[in-house]
CSV table of C-alpha atoms in Angstrom, one decimal:
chain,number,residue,atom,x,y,z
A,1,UNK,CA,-108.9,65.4,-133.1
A,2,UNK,CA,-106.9,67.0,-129.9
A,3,UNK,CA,-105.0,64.7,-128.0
A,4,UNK,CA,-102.7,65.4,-125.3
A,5,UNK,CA,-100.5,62.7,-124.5
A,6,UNK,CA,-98.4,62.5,-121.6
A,7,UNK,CA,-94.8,60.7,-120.3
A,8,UNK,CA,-92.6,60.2,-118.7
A,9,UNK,CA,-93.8,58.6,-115.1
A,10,UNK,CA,-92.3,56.0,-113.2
A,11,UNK,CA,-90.8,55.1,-109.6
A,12,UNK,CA,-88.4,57.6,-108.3
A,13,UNK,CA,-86.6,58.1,-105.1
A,14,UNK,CA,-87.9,60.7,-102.3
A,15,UNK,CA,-85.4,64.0,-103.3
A,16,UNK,CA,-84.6,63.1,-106.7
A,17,UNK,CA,-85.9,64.7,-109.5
A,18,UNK,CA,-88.2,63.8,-112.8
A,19,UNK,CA,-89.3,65.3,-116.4
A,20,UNK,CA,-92.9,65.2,-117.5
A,21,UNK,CA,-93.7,65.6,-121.4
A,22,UNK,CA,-96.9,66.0,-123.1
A,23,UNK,CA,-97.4,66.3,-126.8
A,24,UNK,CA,-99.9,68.0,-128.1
A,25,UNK,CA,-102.3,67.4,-131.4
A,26,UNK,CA,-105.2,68.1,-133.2
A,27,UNK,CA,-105.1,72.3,-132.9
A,28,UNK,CA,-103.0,75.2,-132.8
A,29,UNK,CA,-101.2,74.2,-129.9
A,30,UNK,CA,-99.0,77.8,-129.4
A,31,UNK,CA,-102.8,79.5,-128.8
A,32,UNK,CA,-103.7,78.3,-125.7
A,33,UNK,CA,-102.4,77.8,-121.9
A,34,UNK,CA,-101.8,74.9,-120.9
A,35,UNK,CA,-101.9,73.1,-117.3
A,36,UNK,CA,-100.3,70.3,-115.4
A,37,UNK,CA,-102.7,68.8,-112.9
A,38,UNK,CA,-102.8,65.7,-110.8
A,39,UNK,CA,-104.6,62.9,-109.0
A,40,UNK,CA,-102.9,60.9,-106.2
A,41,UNK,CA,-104.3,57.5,-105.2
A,42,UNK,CA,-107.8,57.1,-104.2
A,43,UNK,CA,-108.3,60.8,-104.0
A,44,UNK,CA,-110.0,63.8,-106.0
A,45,UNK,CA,-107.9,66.4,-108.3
A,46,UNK,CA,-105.7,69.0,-107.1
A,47,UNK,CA,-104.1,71.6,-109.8
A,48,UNK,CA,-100.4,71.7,-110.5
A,49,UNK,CA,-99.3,74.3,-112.3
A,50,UNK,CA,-100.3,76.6,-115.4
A,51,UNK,CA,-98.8,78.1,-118.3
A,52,UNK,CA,-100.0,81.2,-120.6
A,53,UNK,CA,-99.2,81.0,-123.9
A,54,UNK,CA,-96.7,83.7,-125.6
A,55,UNK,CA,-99.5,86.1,-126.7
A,56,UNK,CA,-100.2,86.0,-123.4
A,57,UNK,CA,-96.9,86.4,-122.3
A,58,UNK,CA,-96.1,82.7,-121.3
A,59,UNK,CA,-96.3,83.4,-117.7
A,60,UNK,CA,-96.5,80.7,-115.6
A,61,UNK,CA,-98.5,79.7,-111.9
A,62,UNK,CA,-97.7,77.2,-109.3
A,63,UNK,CA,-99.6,75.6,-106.8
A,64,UNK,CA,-98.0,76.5,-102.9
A,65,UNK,CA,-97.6,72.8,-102.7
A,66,UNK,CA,-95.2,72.5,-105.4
A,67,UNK,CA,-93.9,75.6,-105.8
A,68,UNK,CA,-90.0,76.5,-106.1
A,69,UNK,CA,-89.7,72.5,-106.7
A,70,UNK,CA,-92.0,72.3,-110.0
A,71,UNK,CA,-91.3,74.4,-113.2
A,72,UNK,CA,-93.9,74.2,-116.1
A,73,UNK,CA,-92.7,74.6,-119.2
A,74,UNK,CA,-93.3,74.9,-123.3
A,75,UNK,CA,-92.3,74.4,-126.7
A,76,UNK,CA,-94.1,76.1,-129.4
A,77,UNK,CA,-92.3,75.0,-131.6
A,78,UNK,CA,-92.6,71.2,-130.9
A,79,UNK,CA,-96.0,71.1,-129.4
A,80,UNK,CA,-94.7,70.0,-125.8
A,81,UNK,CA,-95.1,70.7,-122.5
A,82,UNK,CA,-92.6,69.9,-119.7
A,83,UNK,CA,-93.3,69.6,-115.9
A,84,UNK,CA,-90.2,69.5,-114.0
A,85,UNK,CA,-89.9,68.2,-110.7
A,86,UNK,CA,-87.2,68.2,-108.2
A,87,UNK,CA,-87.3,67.4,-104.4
A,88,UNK,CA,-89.9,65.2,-105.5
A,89,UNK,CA,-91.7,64.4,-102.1
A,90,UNK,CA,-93.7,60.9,-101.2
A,91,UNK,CA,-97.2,63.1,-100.9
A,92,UNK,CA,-96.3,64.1,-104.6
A,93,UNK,CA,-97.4,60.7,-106.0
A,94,UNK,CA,-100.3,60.8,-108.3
A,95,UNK,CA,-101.8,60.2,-111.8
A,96,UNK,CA,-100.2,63.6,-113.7
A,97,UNK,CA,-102.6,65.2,-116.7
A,98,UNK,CA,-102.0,67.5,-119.1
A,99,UNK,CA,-104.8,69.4,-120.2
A,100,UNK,CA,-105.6,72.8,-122.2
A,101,UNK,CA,-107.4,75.6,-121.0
A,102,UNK,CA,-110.4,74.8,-123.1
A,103,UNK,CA,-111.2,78.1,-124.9
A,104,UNK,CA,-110.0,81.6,-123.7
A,105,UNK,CA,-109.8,83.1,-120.3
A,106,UNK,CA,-111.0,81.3,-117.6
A,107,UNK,CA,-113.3,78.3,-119.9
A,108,UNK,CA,-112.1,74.9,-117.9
A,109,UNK,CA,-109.7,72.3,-118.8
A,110,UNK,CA,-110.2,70.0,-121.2
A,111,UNK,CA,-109.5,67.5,-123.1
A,112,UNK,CA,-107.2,65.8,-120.8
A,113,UNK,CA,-104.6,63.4,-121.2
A,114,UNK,CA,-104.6,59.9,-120.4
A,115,UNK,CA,-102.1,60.6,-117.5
A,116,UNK,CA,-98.7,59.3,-116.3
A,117,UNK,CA,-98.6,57.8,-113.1
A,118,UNK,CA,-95.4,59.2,-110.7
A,119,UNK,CA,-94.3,57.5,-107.4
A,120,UNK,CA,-92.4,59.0,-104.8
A,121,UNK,CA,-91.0,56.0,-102.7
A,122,UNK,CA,-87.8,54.8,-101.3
B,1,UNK,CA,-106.5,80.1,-99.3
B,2,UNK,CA,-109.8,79.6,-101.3
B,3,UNK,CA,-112.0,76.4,-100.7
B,4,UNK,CA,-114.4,75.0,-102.5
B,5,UNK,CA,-117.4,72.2,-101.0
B,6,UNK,CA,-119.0,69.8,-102.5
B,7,UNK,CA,-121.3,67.4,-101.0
B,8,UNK,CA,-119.1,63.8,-101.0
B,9,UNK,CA,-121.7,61.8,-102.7
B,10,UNK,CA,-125.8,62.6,-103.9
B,11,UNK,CA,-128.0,59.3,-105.1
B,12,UNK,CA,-130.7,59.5,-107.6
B,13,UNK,CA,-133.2,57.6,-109.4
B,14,UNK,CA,-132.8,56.9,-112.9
B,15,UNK,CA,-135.1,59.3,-114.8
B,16,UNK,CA,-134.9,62.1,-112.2
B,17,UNK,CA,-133.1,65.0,-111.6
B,18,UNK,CA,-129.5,65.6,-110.2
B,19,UNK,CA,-128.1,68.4,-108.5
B,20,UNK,CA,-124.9,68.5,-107.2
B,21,UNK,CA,-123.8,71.5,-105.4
B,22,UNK,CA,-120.2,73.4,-104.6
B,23,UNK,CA,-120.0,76.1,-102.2
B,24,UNK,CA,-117.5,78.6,-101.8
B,25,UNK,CA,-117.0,82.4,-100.3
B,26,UNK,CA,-118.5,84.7,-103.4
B,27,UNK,CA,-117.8,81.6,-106.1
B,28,UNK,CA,-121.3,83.6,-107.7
B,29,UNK,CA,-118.3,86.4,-108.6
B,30,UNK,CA,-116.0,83.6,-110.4
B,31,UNK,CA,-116.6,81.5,-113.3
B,32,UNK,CA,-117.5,78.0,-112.4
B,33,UNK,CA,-116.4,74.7,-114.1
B,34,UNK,CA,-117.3,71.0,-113.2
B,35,UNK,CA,-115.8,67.9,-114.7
B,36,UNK,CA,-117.2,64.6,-114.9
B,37,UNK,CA,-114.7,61.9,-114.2
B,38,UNK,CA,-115.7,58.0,-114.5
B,39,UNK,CA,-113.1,55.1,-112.6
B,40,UNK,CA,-110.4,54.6,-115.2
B,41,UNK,CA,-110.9,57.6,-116.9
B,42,UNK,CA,-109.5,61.0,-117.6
B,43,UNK,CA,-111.7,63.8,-116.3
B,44,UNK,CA,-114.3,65.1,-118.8
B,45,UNK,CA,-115.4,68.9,-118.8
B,46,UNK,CA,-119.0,69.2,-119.1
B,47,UNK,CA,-119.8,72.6,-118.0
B,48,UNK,CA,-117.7,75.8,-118.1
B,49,UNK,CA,-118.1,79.5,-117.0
B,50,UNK,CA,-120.9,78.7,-115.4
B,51,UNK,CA,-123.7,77.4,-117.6
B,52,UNK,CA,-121.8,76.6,-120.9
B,53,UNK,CA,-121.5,72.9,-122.5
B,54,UNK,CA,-118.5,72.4,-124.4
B,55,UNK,CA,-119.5,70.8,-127.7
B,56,UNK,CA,-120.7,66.9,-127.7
B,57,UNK,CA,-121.7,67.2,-124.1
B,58,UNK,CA,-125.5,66.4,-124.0
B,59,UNK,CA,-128.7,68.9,-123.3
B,60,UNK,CA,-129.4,67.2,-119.9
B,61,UNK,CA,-125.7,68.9,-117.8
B,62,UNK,CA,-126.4,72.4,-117.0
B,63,UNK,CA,-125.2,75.2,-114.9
B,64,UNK,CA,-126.3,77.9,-112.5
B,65,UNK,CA,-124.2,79.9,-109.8
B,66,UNK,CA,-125.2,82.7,-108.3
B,67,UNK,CA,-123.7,83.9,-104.6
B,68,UNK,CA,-121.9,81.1,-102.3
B,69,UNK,CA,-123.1,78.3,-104.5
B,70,UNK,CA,-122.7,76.8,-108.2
B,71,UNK,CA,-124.6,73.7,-109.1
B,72,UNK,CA,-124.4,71.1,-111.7
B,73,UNK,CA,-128.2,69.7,-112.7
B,74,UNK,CA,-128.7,66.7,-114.8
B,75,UNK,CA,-132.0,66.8,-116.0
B,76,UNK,CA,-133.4,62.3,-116.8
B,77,UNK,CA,-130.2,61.2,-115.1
B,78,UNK,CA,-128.7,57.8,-116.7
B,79,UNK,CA,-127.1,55.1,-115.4
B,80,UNK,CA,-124.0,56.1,-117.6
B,81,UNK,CA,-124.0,59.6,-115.6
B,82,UNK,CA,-123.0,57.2,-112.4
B,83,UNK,CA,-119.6,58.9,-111.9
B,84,UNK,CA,-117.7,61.5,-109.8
B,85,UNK,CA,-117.9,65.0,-110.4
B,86,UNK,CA,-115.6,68.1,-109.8
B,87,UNK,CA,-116.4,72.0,-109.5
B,88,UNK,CA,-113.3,74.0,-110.4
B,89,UNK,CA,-112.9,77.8,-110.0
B,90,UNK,CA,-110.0,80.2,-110.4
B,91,UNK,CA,-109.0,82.3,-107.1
B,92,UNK,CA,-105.7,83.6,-107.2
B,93,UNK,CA,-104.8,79.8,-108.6
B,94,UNK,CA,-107.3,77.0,-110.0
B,95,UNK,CA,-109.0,75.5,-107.5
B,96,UNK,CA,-110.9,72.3,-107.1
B,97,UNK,CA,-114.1,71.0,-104.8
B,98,UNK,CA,-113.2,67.9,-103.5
B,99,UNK,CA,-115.6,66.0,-105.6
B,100,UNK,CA,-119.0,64.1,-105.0
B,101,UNK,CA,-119.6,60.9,-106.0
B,102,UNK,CA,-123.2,60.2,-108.0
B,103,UNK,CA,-125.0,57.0,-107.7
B,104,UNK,CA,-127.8,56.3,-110.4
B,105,UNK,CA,-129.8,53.9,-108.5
């Protein structure tokens, strides 16, 4: 069975930073891209950021919103995804998934993780 | 950057057909995904590149999109099918519609 299961939420201060993991199960978790995306209060789903895997050439995409504060990242060799986040902003809190590109190329996201839940507040 | 519009909520009887709709400049040129997403719960994906169900979704969610539009149909709609639901589509990022919200009733 695939699970994705993410951590590393919690209450942080506007401009500090915070680590996301998610550990992977259930499939061959160096063969597909991976992607952060989240949910903030109340409101509908709005992508993150993207990772290829290493066939692919483990190339990486960033939503405007986020980008030069967000890095995705991976670990083939433990399963694991990272998300880190810097600057963190109060319009950054949300519910944060990780979920896998489903099949190849452009097939969805899914299954999704149960999500961590960050908030930006001072 | 590239938008995507869905209708913010569509009602239907139980027994009857759905459609949900998401609109977007050429979206007929891009692969089309929607996601099912129930209060409390993770988003599900229930159609992908257009018209395919991943496995264990059932025969009633299907696809079409062709031009500005893509739409999700379920065919007998259920009260378990009550839920909000997403169209997702790759520009030059991933993009979501903003969601509509179905009410079996």
């Amino acid at each position: 069975e695939v699970q994705l299961v993410e951590s590393g939420g919690g209450l942080v201060k506007p401009g500090r930073s915070l680590r996301l993991s998610c550990t992977a199960s259930g499939f061959t978790f160096g063969d597909y891209a991976m992607s952060w995306i989240r949910q903030a209060p109340g409101k509908g789903l709005e992508w993150v950021s993207f990772i290829r895997s290493e066939a692919d050439g483990g190339t990486t995409e960033h939503a405007a919103s986020v980008k030069g504060r967000f890095t995705i990242s991976r670990d083939d060799s433990k399963s694991i995804i990272y998300l880190e986040m810097n600057s963190l902003k109060t319009e950054d809190t949300a519910v944060y998934y990780c979920t896998r590109q489903y099949s190849g190329y452009d097939t969805g996201f899914g299954p999704w993780g149960q999500g961590t839940l960050v908030i930006v507040s001072s | 950057s590239y938008e995507l519009t869905q209708p913010p909520s569509v009602s239907v009887s139980p027994g009857q057909t759905a459609n949900i709709t998401c609109s977007g400049d050429e979206l007929g040129d891009k692969f089309a995904s929607w996601y099912q997403q129930k209060p409390g719960q993770s988003p599900l994906l229930v159609i992908y590149r257009d018209t395919q169900r991943p496995s264990g979704i059932p025969e009633r969610f299907s696809g079409s999109n062709s031009g500005n539009t893509a739409t999700l149909t379920i065919g007998g709609t259920q009260a378990m099918d009550e839920a909000d639901y997403y169209c997702q589509a790759w520009d030059s990022s991933v993009v979501f519609g903003g969601g509509t919200k179905l009410t079996v009733l």
